[in-house]
Amino acid sequence: MPPLSPLPFALLQNPVRRYAWGSPTAIPALTGTTPDGTPQAELWLGAHPSAPSLLSGDGGPQPLDRLIDADPDGMLGPDTVRRFGPALPFLFKVLAADRALSLQVHPTRAQAEAGYAAEQARGVPPDAPERVFKDRGHKPELICSLGDFEALCGFRPAAATARLLDALGVLSPWATALRTRPVEAVLPELLRSGLHADAAELMAVTDSLRRAAAAGGPHAASCAAYARLAAEYPGDRGLLAALLLNHVRLTAGQALYLDSGVPHAYLRGVGVELMANSDNVLRCGLTPKHVDVDGLLAVTSFRTGEPEVLVPRPLGDGAGPDSGAGINTGTGVEEEFPSPAEEFRLSRLRPGATSVRVDLPTPQILLCVAGQAWLRAPGGAGLALPAGASAYLRPGAGPVELTGPGAELFRATTG
């Protein structure tokens, strides 16, 4: 392959994924491109083989996954290769939803390995509609909102769900079961029942949601969100499953961490999403795709409770274990979104006019979402990062300096 630039960073050209639920305007607005009238759902930043970013270099743009294959130690660093193997362990995205994504759950690593082996043994083709386990990995993920954002996340406390059902005046046996039986026993039964509901039951729930949303009251906002789901996916049994989940609204800078087993769906809004580099998804509705009810129940966690909304926490003074693993934060410009994930770590940077040193012990992707930032390498060569632009930073070649009055960036690296 043509040689890379000797600089420790390079611009990325990132593919856009076009799904029906995407926004036709949000990603073009971020990247400064002209909308073409089609939904642009996700901007992928990374080395996923199905849609890798292109890394700018002296020989022209080159796929990031092929560059990593050719020189894993040079592109990832020996420590990352030892920990995760010769592949970038995370996938970074901009997600722009005008309507709901599928309701879904991700398996644990052990469940993924077992499921992948079983499907391989049965000879299920990788592109078969009923194929669930595309790889052996788990898929924890973190979503940070860039504005107003709505999601469903985790099972609502049983008593709260019973009150919602009372307000709707439907599914009374569900409300009774939630009040009188152990939640870990009743939730799997209700989820299975909802995914086998008939058309009449779905219509009754849909009508009740519309009335409750119009009537106002403490459940009006959630009922309006569920009524939108019914309109977006008419006749989809995932609506009843969705009624069991927390309805969450985020503002800019707030985030959610989704671990294995947690049912969730993003309803609308724009955010940056960081996840382990896996494609294992078990769907439970709001989609025309295959729903494996038994497989879904086997990987779902039926814990209840309100989800934790994350806000970024300032990192330390650039020294010690809380220094941010690569950013000299003596000026207080980096904030981290805490998560237990090994594969990834997300932070937000507002560098200002004073240059901030960026050390490079790990592979990193910087995405500018507002203003314009500058990266400067030892020796003075620089790279501009306007809003919507991103750069890949190779480990071991720094430090580099980052500046940008009024700029806001997100940094993805390993955990």
Coordinates of N, CA and C in Angstrom, one line a residue, residues 1-6 10-15 44 46-48 51-71 75 392 394:
M1 N 0.8 -1.2 0.0 CA 0.0 0.0 0.0 C 0.9 1.2 0.0
P2 N 0.4 2.4 -0.5 CA 1.2 3.6 -0.5 C 1.5 4.0 0.9
P3 N 2.6 4.6 1.1 CA 3.0 5.0 2.5 C 2.1 6.1 3.0
L4 N 1.9 6.1 4.4 CA 1.2 7.1 5.0 C 2.0 8.3 5.2
S5 N 1.4 9.5 5.4 CA 2.1 10.7 5.8 C 2.8 10.5 7.1
P6 N 4.0 11.1 7.3 CA 4.7 11.0 8.5 C 4.0 11.7 9.7
A10 N -4.4 12.3 10.4 CA -4.9 12.4 9.1 C -6.4 12.6 9.1
L11 N -6.9 13.3 8.1 CA -8.3 13.5 7.9 C -9.0 12.1 7.6
L12 N -10.2 12.0 8.0 CA -11.0 10.8 7.7 C -12.1 11.2 6.7
Q13 N -12.4 10.4 5.7 CA -13.6 10.5 4.9 C -14.5 9.4 5.3
N14 N -15.7 9.8 5.8 CA -16.6 8.8 6.5 C -17.8 8.5 5.7
P15 N -18.2 7.2 5.6 CA -19.4 6.8 4.8 C -20.6 7.1 5.6
W44 N -20.5 6.9 9.8 CA -19.6 5.9 10.5 C -18.2 6.4 10.4
G46 N -14.6 4.9 11.6 CA -13.9 3.7 12.1 C -13.5 2.8 11.0
A47 N -13.3 1.5 11.4 CA -12.7 0.5 10.6 C -13.6 -0.7 10.4
H48 N -14.9 -0.5 10.6 CA -15.8 -1.7 10.4 C -15.7 -2.1 8.9
A51 N -18.2 -0.9 6.2 CA -18.2 0.5 5.8 C -17.0 1.3 6.4
P52 N -15.8 1.0 6.1 CA -14.7 1.7 6.7 C -14.5 3.1 6.3
S53 N -14.0 3.9 7.2 CA -13.6 5.3 6.8 C -12.3 5.2 5.9
L54 N -12.1 6.2 5.1 CA -10.9 6.4 4.3 C -10.0 7.4 5.0
L55 N -8.7 7.0 5.1 CA -7.7 7.8 5.7 C -6.9 8.5 4.7
S56 N -6.9 9.9 4.7 CA -6.2 10.6 3.8 C -4.7 10.4 4.0
G57 N -3.9 10.3 2.8 CA -2.5 10.0 2.9 C -1.8 10.5 1.6
D58 N -0.5 10.3 1.6 CA 0.3 10.8 0.4 C -0.1 10.0 -0.8
G59 N -0.6 8.8 -0.7 CA -1.0 8.0 -1.8 C -2.5 8.1 -2.1
G60 N -3.2 9.0 -1.5 CA -4.6 9.1 -1.7 C -5.4 8.4 -0.6
P61 N -6.7 8.6 -0.5 CA -7.5 8.0 0.5 C -7.4 6.4 0.5
Q62 N -7.2 5.9 1.7 CA -7.1 4.4 1.9 C -8.0 3.9 3.0
P63 N -8.6 2.8 2.8 CA -9.6 2.2 3.8 C -8.8 2.0 5.1
L64 N -9.4 2.4 6.2 CA -8.7 2.3 7.5 C -8.6 0.9 7.9
D65 N -9.5 0.0 7.6 CA -9.4 -1.4 8.0 C -8.2 -2.0 7.3
R66 N -8.0 -1.7 6.0 CA -6.9 -2.3 5.3 C -5.5 -1.8 5.8
L67 N -5.5 -0.5 6.2 CA -4.3 0.0 6.8 C -3.9 -0.7 8.1
I68 N -5.0 -0.9 8.9 CA -4.8 -1.7 10.2 C -4.3 -3.1 9.9
D69 N -4.9 -3.7 8.9 CA -4.5 -5.1 8.6 C -3.1 -5.2 8.2
A70 N -2.6 -4.1 7.4 CA -1.2 -4.1 6.9 C -0.2 -3.8 8.0
D71 N -0.6 -3.1 9.0 CA 0.4 -2.6 10.1 C -0.4 -2.4 11.4
M75 N -0.7 1.2 13.5 CA -2.0 1.9 13.4 C -2.7 1.9 14.7
Y392 N -8.1 10.8 12.4 CA -7.5 9.6 13.1 C -6.2 9.9 13.6
R394 N -2.8 8.3 15.2 CA -2.1 7.1 15.4 C -1.3 7.1 16.7

